[in-house]
JSON list of C-alpha atoms and ligand atoms in Angstrom, two decimals:
[
{"chain": "G", "resi": 1, "resn": "MET", "atom": "CA", "xyz": [16.51, -24.24, -0.23]},
{"chain": "G", "resi": 2, "resn": "GLU", "atom": "CA", "xyz": [16.43, -23.67, -3.98]},
{"chain": "G", "resi": 3, "resn": "LEU", "atom": "CA", "xyz": [16.45, -19.69, -3.55]},
{"chain": "G", "resi": 4, "resn": "PRO", "atom": "CA", "xyz": [19.12, -19.37, -5.40]},
{"chain": "G", "resi": 5, "resn": "ASN", "atom": "CA", "xyz": [19.05, -15.83, -7.05]},
{"chain": "G", "resi": 6, "resn": "ILE", "atom": "CA", "xyz": [17.07, -14.45, -3.85]},
{"chain": "G", "resi": 7, "resn": "PRO", "atom": "CA", "xyz": [18.82, -12.12, -1.16]},
{"chain": "G", "resi": 8, "resn": "TYR", "atom": "CA", "xyz": [16.90, -12.30, 1.89]},
{"chain": "G", "resi": 9, "resn": "SER", "atom": "CA", "xyz": [17.75, -11.46, 5.58]},
{"chain": "G", "resi": 10, "resn": "VAL", "atom": "CA", "xyz": [15.83, -12.99, 8.68]},
{"chain": "G", "resi": 11, "resn": "SER", "atom": "CA", "xyz": [15.30, -10.93, 11.62]},
{"chain": "G", "resi": 12, "resn": "HIS", "atom": "CA", "xyz": [14.02, -13.28, 14.73]},
{"chain": "G", "resi": 13, "resn": "ARG", "atom": "CA", "xyz": [11.27, -11.28, 16.84]},
{"chain": "G", "resi": 14, "resn": "ASN", "atom": "CA", "xyz": [8.93, -12.24, 19.81]},
{"chain": "G", "resi": 15, "resn": "VAL", "atom": "CA", "xyz": [6.33, -12.55, 17.18]},
{"chain": "G", "resi": 16, "resn": "LYS", "atom": "CA", "xyz": [3.85, -15.88, 17.22]},
{"chain": "G", "resi": 17, "resn": "TYR", "atom": "CA", "xyz": [4.20, -16.67, 13.67]},
{"chain": "G", "resi": 18, "resn": "PRO", "atom": "CA", "xyz": [6.47, -16.22, 10.75]},
{"chain": "G", "resi": 19, "resn": "ARG", "atom": "CA", "xyz": [6.02, -13.24, 8.29]},
{"chain": "G", "resi": 20, "resn": "LEU", "atom": "CA", "xyz": [7.62, -12.69, 4.89]},
{"chain": "G", "resi": 21, "resn": "GLU", "atom": "CA", "xyz": [7.46, -8.88, 3.70]},
{"chain": "G", "resi": 22, "resn": "PHE", "atom": "CA", "xyz": [8.48, -6.90, 0.87]},
{"chain": "G", "resi": 23, "resn": "ARG", "atom": "CA", "xyz": [8.29, -3.56, 1.91]},
{"chain": "G", "resi": 24, "resn": "THR", "atom": "CA", "xyz": [11.79, -2.23, 0.92]},
{"chain": "G", "resi": 25, "resn": "GLY", "atom": "CA", "xyz": [11.62, -4.43, -2.30]},
{"chain": "G", "resi": 26, "resn": "LYS", "atom": "CA", "xyz": [13.66, -6.75, -0.53]},
{"chain": "G", "resi": 27, "resn": "LEU", "atom": "CA", "xyz": [12.21, -10.19, 0.77]},
{"chain": "G", "resi": 28, "resn": "LEU", "atom": "CA", "xyz": [12.69, -9.94, 4.73]},
{"chain": "G", "resi": 29, "resn": "LEU", "atom": "CA", "xyz": [11.65, -12.73, 7.00]},
{"chain": "G", "resi": 30, "resn": "ILE", "atom": "CA", "xyz": [10.17, -12.87, 10.61]},
{"chain": "G", "resi": 31, "resn": "LEU", "atom": "CA", "xyz": [10.83, -15.59, 12.34]},
{"chain": "G", "resi": 32, "resn": "PRO", "atom": "CA", "xyz": [9.33, -16.45, 16.20]},
{"chain": "G", "resi": 33, "resn": "LEU", "atom": "CA", "xyz": [12.34, -16.90, 17.83]},
{"chain": "G", "resi": 34, "resn": "GLY", "atom": "CA", "xyz": [14.36, -20.30, 17.42]},
{"chain": "G", "resi": 35, "resn": "LEU", "atom": "CA", "xyz": [12.94, -21.03, 14.06]},
{"chain": "G", "resi": 36, "resn": "LYS", "atom": "CA", "xyz": [14.50, -21.78, 10.74]},
{"chain": "G", "resi": 37, "resn": "PRO", "atom": "CA", "xyz": [13.73, -20.17, 7.51]},
{"chain": "G", "resi": 38, "resn": "SER", "atom": "CA", "xyz": [14.37, -23.00, 5.37]},
{"chain": "G", "resi": 39, "resn": "PRO", "atom": "CA", "xyz": [11.18, -24.69, 6.04]},
{"chain": "G", "resi": 40, "resn": "ILE", "atom": "CA", "xyz": [9.26, -21.46, 5.76]},
{"chain": "G", "resi": 41, "resn": "LEU", "atom": "CA", "xyz": [11.24, -20.36, 2.47]},
{"chain": "G", "resi": 42, "resn": "ASP", "atom": "CA", "xyz": [10.65, -24.22, 1.29]},
{"chain": "G", "resi": 43, "resn": "LYS", "atom": "CA", "xyz": [6.70, -23.82, 2.09]},
{"chain": "G", "resi": 44, "resn": "HIS", "atom": "CA", "xyz": [6.11, -20.62, 0.42]},
{"chain": "G", "resi": 45, "resn": "LYS", "atom": "CA", "xyz": [8.60, -20.58, -2.35]},
{"chain": "G", "resi": 46, "resn": "LYS", "atom": "CA", "xyz": [6.03, -20.34, -5.32]},
{"chain": "G", "resi": 47, "resn": "TRP", "atom": "CA", "xyz": [4.66, -17.52, -3.75]},
{"chain": "G", "resi": 48, "resn": "ILE", "atom": "CA", "xyz": [8.17, -15.81, -2.85]},
{"chain": "G", "resi": 49, "resn": "ILE", "atom": "CA", "xyz": [9.09, -16.17, -6.44]},
{"chain": "G", "resi": 50, "resn": "LYS", "atom": "CA", "xyz": [6.24, -14.92, -7.97]},
{"chain": "G", "resi": 51, "resn": "LYS", "atom": "CA", "xyz": [6.41, -11.64, -5.81]},
{"chain": "G", "resi": 52, "resn": "MET", "atom": "CA", "xyz": [9.93, -11.35, -6.48]},
{"chain": "G", "resi": 53, "resn": "ALA", "atom": "CA", "xyz": [8.38, -10.86, -10.27]},
{"chain": "G", "resi": 54, "resn": "PHE", "atom": "CA", "xyz": [5.94, -8.10, -9.51]},
{"chain": "G", "resi": 55, "resn": "VAL", "atom": "CA", "xyz": [9.13, -6.54, -7.20]},
{"chain": "G", "resi": 56, "resn": "GLU", "atom": "CA", "xyz": [11.40, -6.15, -9.51]},
{"chain": "G", "resi": 57, "resn": "GLU", "atom": "CA", "xyz": [9.45, -5.66, -12.04]},
{"chain": "G", "resi": 58, "resn": "CYS", "atom": "CA", "xyz": [7.93, -2.29, -10.37]},
{"chain": "G", "resi": 59, "resn": "LEU", "atom": "CA", "xyz": [11.80, -1.62, -9.04]},
{"chain": "G", "resi": 60, "resn": "LYS", "atom": "CA", "xyz": [12.68, -1.53, -12.87]},
{"chain": "G", "resi": 61, "resn": "GLN", "atom": "CA", "xyz": [9.64, 1.03, -13.36]},
{"chain": "G", "resi": 62, "resn": "ALA", "atom": "CA", "xyz": [9.49, 3.16, -10.45]},
{"chain": "G", "resi": 63, "resn": "SER", "atom": "CA", "xyz": [12.92, 5.14, -11.61]},
{"chain": "G", "resi": 64, "resn": "ASP", "atom": "CA", "xyz": [10.65, 6.45, -14.42]},
{"chain": "G", "resi": 65, "resn": "LYS", "atom": "CA", "xyz": [8.34, 8.03, -12.29]},
{"chain": "G", "resi": 66, "resn": "ARG", "atom": "CA", "xyz": [8.16, 11.62, -11.48]},
{"chain": "G", "resi": 67, "resn": "MET", "atom": "CA", "xyz": [7.58, 12.80, -8.01]},
{"chain": "G", "resi": 68, "resn": "ILE", "atom": "CA", "xyz": [5.05, 15.46, -7.64]},
{"chain": "G", "resi": 69, "resn": "GLU", "atom": "CA", "xyz": [6.33, 18.56, -5.86]},
{"chain": "G", "resi": 70, "resn": "ARG", "atom": "CA", "xyz": [2.83, 20.15, -3.74]},
{"chain": "G", "resi": 71, "resn": "THR", "atom": "CA", "xyz": [3.85, 21.98, -0.22]},
{"chain": "G", "resi": 72, "resn": "GLU", "atom": "CA", "xyz": [1.78, 20.86, 2.02]},
{"chain": "G", "resi": 73, "resn": "LYS", "atom": "CA", "xyz": [-0.67, 22.95, 2.38]},
{"chain": "G", "resi": 74, "resn": "GLU", "atom": "CA", "xyz": [-1.25, 22.59, -1.40]},
{"chain": "G", "resi": 75, "resn": "PHE", "atom": "CA", "xyz": [-1.52, 19.07, -0.01]},
{"chain": "G", "resi": 76, "resn": "ARG", "atom": "CA", "xyz": [-3.94, 18.79, 2.18]},
{"chain": "G", "resi": 77, "resn": "ASN", "atom": "CA", "xyz": [-6.47, 21.60, 0.92]},
{"chain": "G", "resi": 78, "resn": "LEU", "atom": "CA", "xyz": [-6.16, 18.76, -2.27]},
{"chain": "G", "resi": 79, "resn": "THR", "atom": "CA", "xyz": [-6.99, 15.56, 0.01]},
{"chain": "G", "resi": 80, "resn": "HIS", "atom": "CA", "xyz": [-9.95, 17.34, 1.22]},
{"chain": "G", "resi": 81, "resn": "SER", "atom": "CA", "xyz": [-11.52, 18.44, -1.27]},
{"chain": "G", "resi": 82, "resn": "VAL", "atom": "CA", "xyz": [-11.07, 14.76, -3.11]},
{"chain": "G", "resi": 83, "resn": "ILE", "atom": "CA", "xyz": [-12.44, 13.13, 0.27]},
{"chain": "G", "resi": 84, "resn": "GLY", "atom": "CA", "xyz": [-15.28, 15.67, 0.07]},
{"chain": "G", "resi": 85, "resn": "GLU", "atom": "CA", "xyz": [-16.02, 14.32, -3.57]},
{"chain": "G", "resi": 86, "resn": "ALA", "atom": "CA", "xyz": [-15.85, 10.66, -2.79]},
{"chain": "G", "resi": 87, "resn": "LEU", "atom": "CA", "xyz": [-17.73, 11.14, 0.68]},
{"chain": "G", "resi": 88, "resn": "MET", "atom": "CA", "xyz": [-20.79, 13.07, -1.63]},
{"chain": "G", "resi": 89, "resn": "GLU", "atom": "CA", "xyz": [-20.59, 10.05, -4.32]},
{"chain": "G", "resi": 90, "resn": "MET", "atom": "CA", "xyz": [-20.66, 6.95, -1.79]},
{"chain": "G", "resi": 91, "resn": "GLY", "atom": "CA", "xyz": [-22.20, 8.99, 0.95]},
{"chain": "G", "resi": 92, "resn": "GLY", "atom": "CA", "xyz": [-21.05, 8.05, 4.88]},
{"chain": "G", "resi": 93, "resn": "ARG", "atom": "CA", "xyz": [-19.32, 10.13, 6.96]},
{"chain": "G", "resi": 94, "resn": "LEU", "atom": "CA", "xyz": [-15.46, 9.95, 8.99]},
{"chain": "G", "resi": 95, "resn": "ASP", "atom": "CA", "xyz": [-14.54, 11.36, 12.34]},
{"chain": "G", "resi": 96, "resn": "HIS", "atom": "CA", "xyz": [-11.18, 12.52, 12.08]},
{"chain": "G", "resi": 97, "resn": "ILE", "atom": "CA", "xyz": [-8.85, 12.89, 9.58]},
{"chain": "G", "resi": 98, "resn": "TYR", "atom": "CA", "xyz": [-4.78, 12.47, 10.42]},
{"chain": "G", "resi": 99, "resn": "PHE", "atom": "CA", "xyz": [-2.25, 13.37, 8.26]},
{"chain": "G", "resi": 100, "resn": "ARG", "atom": "CA", "xyz": [1.18, 11.17, 9.16]},
{"chain": "G", "resi": 101, "resn": "ILE", "atom": "CA", "xyz": [3.85, 9.11, 7.76]},
{"chain": "G", "resi": 102, "resn": "MET", "atom": "CA", "xyz": [3.40, 5.49, 7.53]},
{"chain": "G", "resi": 103, "resn": "LYS", "atom": "CA", "xyz": [5.59, 3.35, 6.89]},
{"chain": "G", "resi": 104, "resn": "THR", "atom": "CA", "xyz": [3.27, 0.53, 5.89]},
{"chain": "G", "resi": 105, "resn": "LYS", "atom": "CA", "xyz": [0.50, 2.07, 3.71]},
{"chain": "G", "resi": 106, "resn": "TRP", "atom": "CA", "xyz": [-1.05, 4.42, 1.95]},
{"chain": "G", "resi": 107, "resn": "ALA", "atom": "CA", "xyz": [-3.77, 5.29, 3.94]},
{"chain": "G", "resi": 108, "resn": "SER", "atom": "CA", "xyz": [-6.09, 3.72, 6.51]},
{"chain": "G", "resi": 109, "resn": "LEU", "atom": "CA", "xyz": [-9.19, 3.13, 7.77]},
{"chain": "G", "resi": 110, "resn": "SER", "atom": "CA", "xyz": [-10.13, 2.78, 11.67]},
{"chain": "G", "resi": 111, "resn": "SER", "atom": "CA", "xyz": [-13.16, 0.82, 12.52]},
{"chain": "G", "resi": 112, "resn": "ARG", "atom": "CA", "xyz": [-14.13, 4.18, 14.66]},
{"chain": "G", "resi": 113, "resn": "GLY", "atom": "CA", "xyz": [-14.13, 6.10, 10.81]},
{"chain": "G", "resi": 114, "resn": "ASN", "atom": "CA", "xyz": [-11.00, 7.97, 11.55]},
{"chain": "G", "resi": 115, "resn": "LEU", "atom": "CA", "xyz": [-8.78, 8.43, 8.45]},
{"chain": "G", "resi": 116, "resn": "THR", "atom": "CA", "xyz": [-5.00, 8.45, 8.26]},
{"chain": "G", "resi": 117, "resn": "ILE", "atom": "CA", "xyz": [-3.74, 9.63, 5.03]},
{"chain": "G", "resi": 118, "resn": "ASN", "atom": "CA", "xyz": [-0.01, 8.96, 4.56]},
{"chain": "G", "resi": 119, "resn": "ARG", "atom": "CA", "xyz": [1.93, 11.71, 3.91]},
{"chain": "G", "resi": 120, "resn": "LEU", "atom": "CA", "xyz": [4.05, 10.59, 1.61]},
{"chain": "G", "resi": 121, "resn": "MET", "atom": "CA", "xyz": [0.81, 10.69, -0.62]},
{"chain": "G", "resi": 122, "resn": "LYS", "atom": "CA", "xyz": [1.89, 14.30, -1.36]},
{"chain": "G", "resi": 123, "resn": "HIS", "atom": "CA", "xyz": [4.15, 13.10, -3.73]},
{"chain": "G", "resi": 124, "resn": "LEU", "atom": "CA", "xyz": [1.87, 10.95, -5.96]},
{"chain": "G", "resi": 125, "resn": "PRO", "atom": "CA", "xyz": [-0.37, 12.04, -9.17]},
{"chain": "G", "resi": 126, "resn": "ILE", "atom": "CA", "xyz": [-3.83, 13.24, -8.35]},
{"chain": "G", "resi": 127, "resn": "HIS", "atom": "CA", "xyz": [-5.66, 9.85, -10.37]},
{"chain": "G", "resi": 128, "resn": "LEU", "atom": "CA", "xyz": [-3.58, 8.18, -7.13]},
{"chain": "G", "resi": 129, "resn": "LEU", "atom": "CA", "xyz": [-4.66, 10.05, -4.92]},
{"chain": "G", "resi": 130, "resn": "ASN", "atom": "CA", "xyz": [-8.25, 10.12, -5.58]},
{"chain": "G", "resi": 131, "resn": "TYR", "atom": "CA", "xyz": [-7.78, 6.36, -6.13]},
{"chain": "G", "resi": 132, "resn": "VAL", "atom": "CA", "xyz": [-6.24, 5.79, -2.74]},
{"chain": "G", "resi": 133, "resn": "ILE", "atom": "CA", "xyz": [-8.86, 7.71, -0.96]},
{"chain": "G", "resi": 134, "resn": "PHE", "atom": "CA", "xyz": [-12.22, 6.27, -3.12]},
{"chain": "G", "resi": 135, "resn": "HIS", "atom": "CA", "xyz": [-10.66, 3.06, -2.12]},
{"chain": "G", "resi": 136, "resn": "GLU", "atom": "CA", "xyz": [-10.85, 3.93, 1.56]},
{"chain": "G", "resi": 137, "resn": "ILE", "atom": "CA", "xyz": [-14.04, 5.18, 1.59]},
{"chain": "G", "resi": 138, "resn": "VAL", "atom": "CA", "xyz": [-15.44, 2.16, 0.23]},
{"chain": "G", "resi": 139, "resn": "HIS", "atom": "CA", "xyz": [-13.97, 0.61, 3.44]},
{"chain": "G", "resi": 140, "resn": "LEU", "atom": "CA", "xyz": [-16.47, 2.23, 5.21]},
{"chain": "G", "resi": 141, "resn": "GLU", "atom": "CA", "xyz": [-19.05, 0.16, 3.24]},
{"chain": "G", "resi": 142, "resn": "GLU", "atom": "CA", "xyz": [-17.31, -2.45, 2.96]},
{"chain": "G", "resi": 143, "resn": "LYS", "atom": "CA", "xyz": [-14.49, -3.75, 5.33]},
{"chain": "G", "resi": 144, "resn": "ARG", "atom": "CA", "xyz": [-13.06, -6.09, 3.49]},
{"chain": "G", "resi": 145, "resn": "HIS", "atom": "CA", "xyz": [-11.39, -6.58, 0.01]},
{"chain": "G", "resi": 146, "resn": "ASN", "atom": "CA", "xyz": [-14.14, -9.34, -0.78]},
{"chain": "G", "resi": 147, "resn": "ASP", "atom": "CA", "xyz": [-15.76, -9.06, -4.45]},
{"chain": "G", "resi": 148, "resn": "LYS", "atom": "CA", "xyz": [-18.62, -6.79, -3.36]},
{"chain": "G", "resi": 149, "resn": "PHE", "atom": "CA", "xyz": [-16.17, -4.09, -2.21]},
{"chain": "G", "resi": 150, "resn": "TRP", "atom": "CA", "xyz": [-13.90, -4.97, -5.82]},
{"chain": "G", "resi": 151, "resn": "GLU", "atom": "CA", "xyz": [-16.84, -4.75, -7.69]},
{"chain": "G", "resi": 152, "resn": "ARG", "atom": "CA", "xyz": [-18.17, -1.07, -6.19]},
{"chain": "G", "resi": 153, "resn": "ILE", "atom": "CA", "xyz": [-14.28, -0.07, -6.64]},
{"chain": "G", "resi": 154, "resn": "SER", "atom": "CA", "xyz": [-14.08, -1.09, -10.10]},
{"chain": "G", "resi": 155, "resn": "ARG", "atom": "CA", "xyz": [-17.85, 0.73, -11.30]},
{"chain": "G", "resi": 156, "resn": "ARG", "atom": "CA", "xyz": [-15.45, 3.85, -10.31]},
{"chain": "G", "resi": 157, "resn": "PHE", "atom": "CA", "xyz": [-12.06, 2.80, -11.36]},
{"chain": "G", "resi": 158, "resn": "ASN", "atom": "CA", "xyz": [-12.26, -0.24, -14.00]},
{"chain": "G", "resi": 159, "resn": "ASN", "atom": "CA", "xyz": [-8.21, -0.34, -14.25]},
{"chain": "G", "resi": 160, "resn": "TYR", "atom": "CA", "xyz": [-8.11, -0.44, -10.01]},
{"chain": "G", "resi": 161, "resn": "GLU", "atom": "CA", "xyz": [-5.36, -3.57, -10.50]},
{"chain": "G", "resi": 162, "resn": "ASP", "atom": "CA", "xyz": [-3.24, -1.19, -12.74]},
{"chain": "G", "resi": 163, "resn": "LEU", "atom": "CA", "xyz": [-3.53, 2.12, -10.20]},
{"chain": "G", "resi": 164, "resn": "GLU", "atom": "CA", "xyz": [-2.39, -1.07, -7.14]},
{"chain": "G", "resi": 165, "resn": "LYS", "atom": "CA", "xyz": [0.76, -1.97, -9.34]},
{"chain": "G", "resi": 166, "resn": "GLU", "atom": "CA", "xyz": [1.03, 1.65, -10.33]},
{"chain": "G", "resi": 167, "resn": "LEU", "atom": "CA", "xyz": [0.58, 2.37, -5.81]},
{"chain": "G", "resi": 168, "resn": "PHE", "atom": "CA", "xyz": [3.82, -0.38, -5.70]},
{"chain": "G", "resi": 169, "resn": "VAL", "atom": "CA", "xyz": [5.78, 1.61, -8.11]},
{"chain": "G", "resi": 170, "resn": "TYR", "atom": "CA", "xyz": [5.58, 4.85, -6.38]},
{"chain": "G", "resi": 171, "resn": "TRP", "atom": "CA", "xyz": [6.04, 3.47, -3.34]},
{"chain": "G", "resi": 172, "resn": "PHE", "atom": "CA", "xyz": [9.74, 2.35, -4.16]},
{"chain": "G", "resi": 173, "resn": "ARG", "atom": "CA", "xyz": [10.46, 5.01, -6.00]},
{"chain": "G", "resi": 174, "resn": "ILE", "atom": "CA", "xyz": [9.68, 6.46, -2.59]},
{"chain": "G", "resi": 175, "resn": "GLN", "atom": "CA", "xyz": [11.70, 4.12, -0.69]},
{"chain": "G", "resi": 176, "resn": "SER", "atom": "CA", "xyz": [14.61, 3.98, -3.10]},
{"chain": "G", "resi": 177, "resn": "LEU", "atom": "CA", "xyz": [14.59, 8.33, -2.69]},
{"chain": "G", "resi": 178, "resn": "GLY", "atom": "CA", "xyz": [14.92, 7.43, 0.93]},
{"chain": "G", "resi": 179, "resn": "ARG", "atom": "CA", "xyz": [12.02, 9.57, 2.28]},
{"chain": "G", "resi": 180, "resn": "VAL", "atom": "CA", "xyz": [10.07, 6.61, 4.66]},
{"chain": "A", "resi": 1, "resn": "ZN", "atom": "ZN1", "xyz": [-8.31, -1.42, 1.52]}
]
């Protein structure tokens, strides 16, 4: 095992395959019952080190991020109007819009056209709200994160890589405030 300074914890669960998570900024190994961590850590060492560097950078930037305060009503009205604009631009329609606290994502779109918005998006600045929603609406047309998908995204947000990163930074910021 050659991952000296990287702290990690292990959780053995009733899962089929091992999984690595960085949800809280710390490495969590989820392993099938009875499996040892060392081979998994060894096998994914490069990926872990790269990811860890990214996470550390996000955590550093997180403390400077300002949380936006909106009332629930302001947030929902704003979200609905941003969704309306994105639908006008992209075409397509949604079945339902739900607001929930989610622990792993900002938003998600089901195959039935239900959009779920993470209520924690309430704290995001408008440019990130715009981006997350547009991203989900593009998924109405293209489900996967393939070239065609990113090409469409980049026509509207050519800095989408920066925005994706800023979303991570905000995610860690919100985590650190214990709102998840
Ligand atoms: Zn996506």
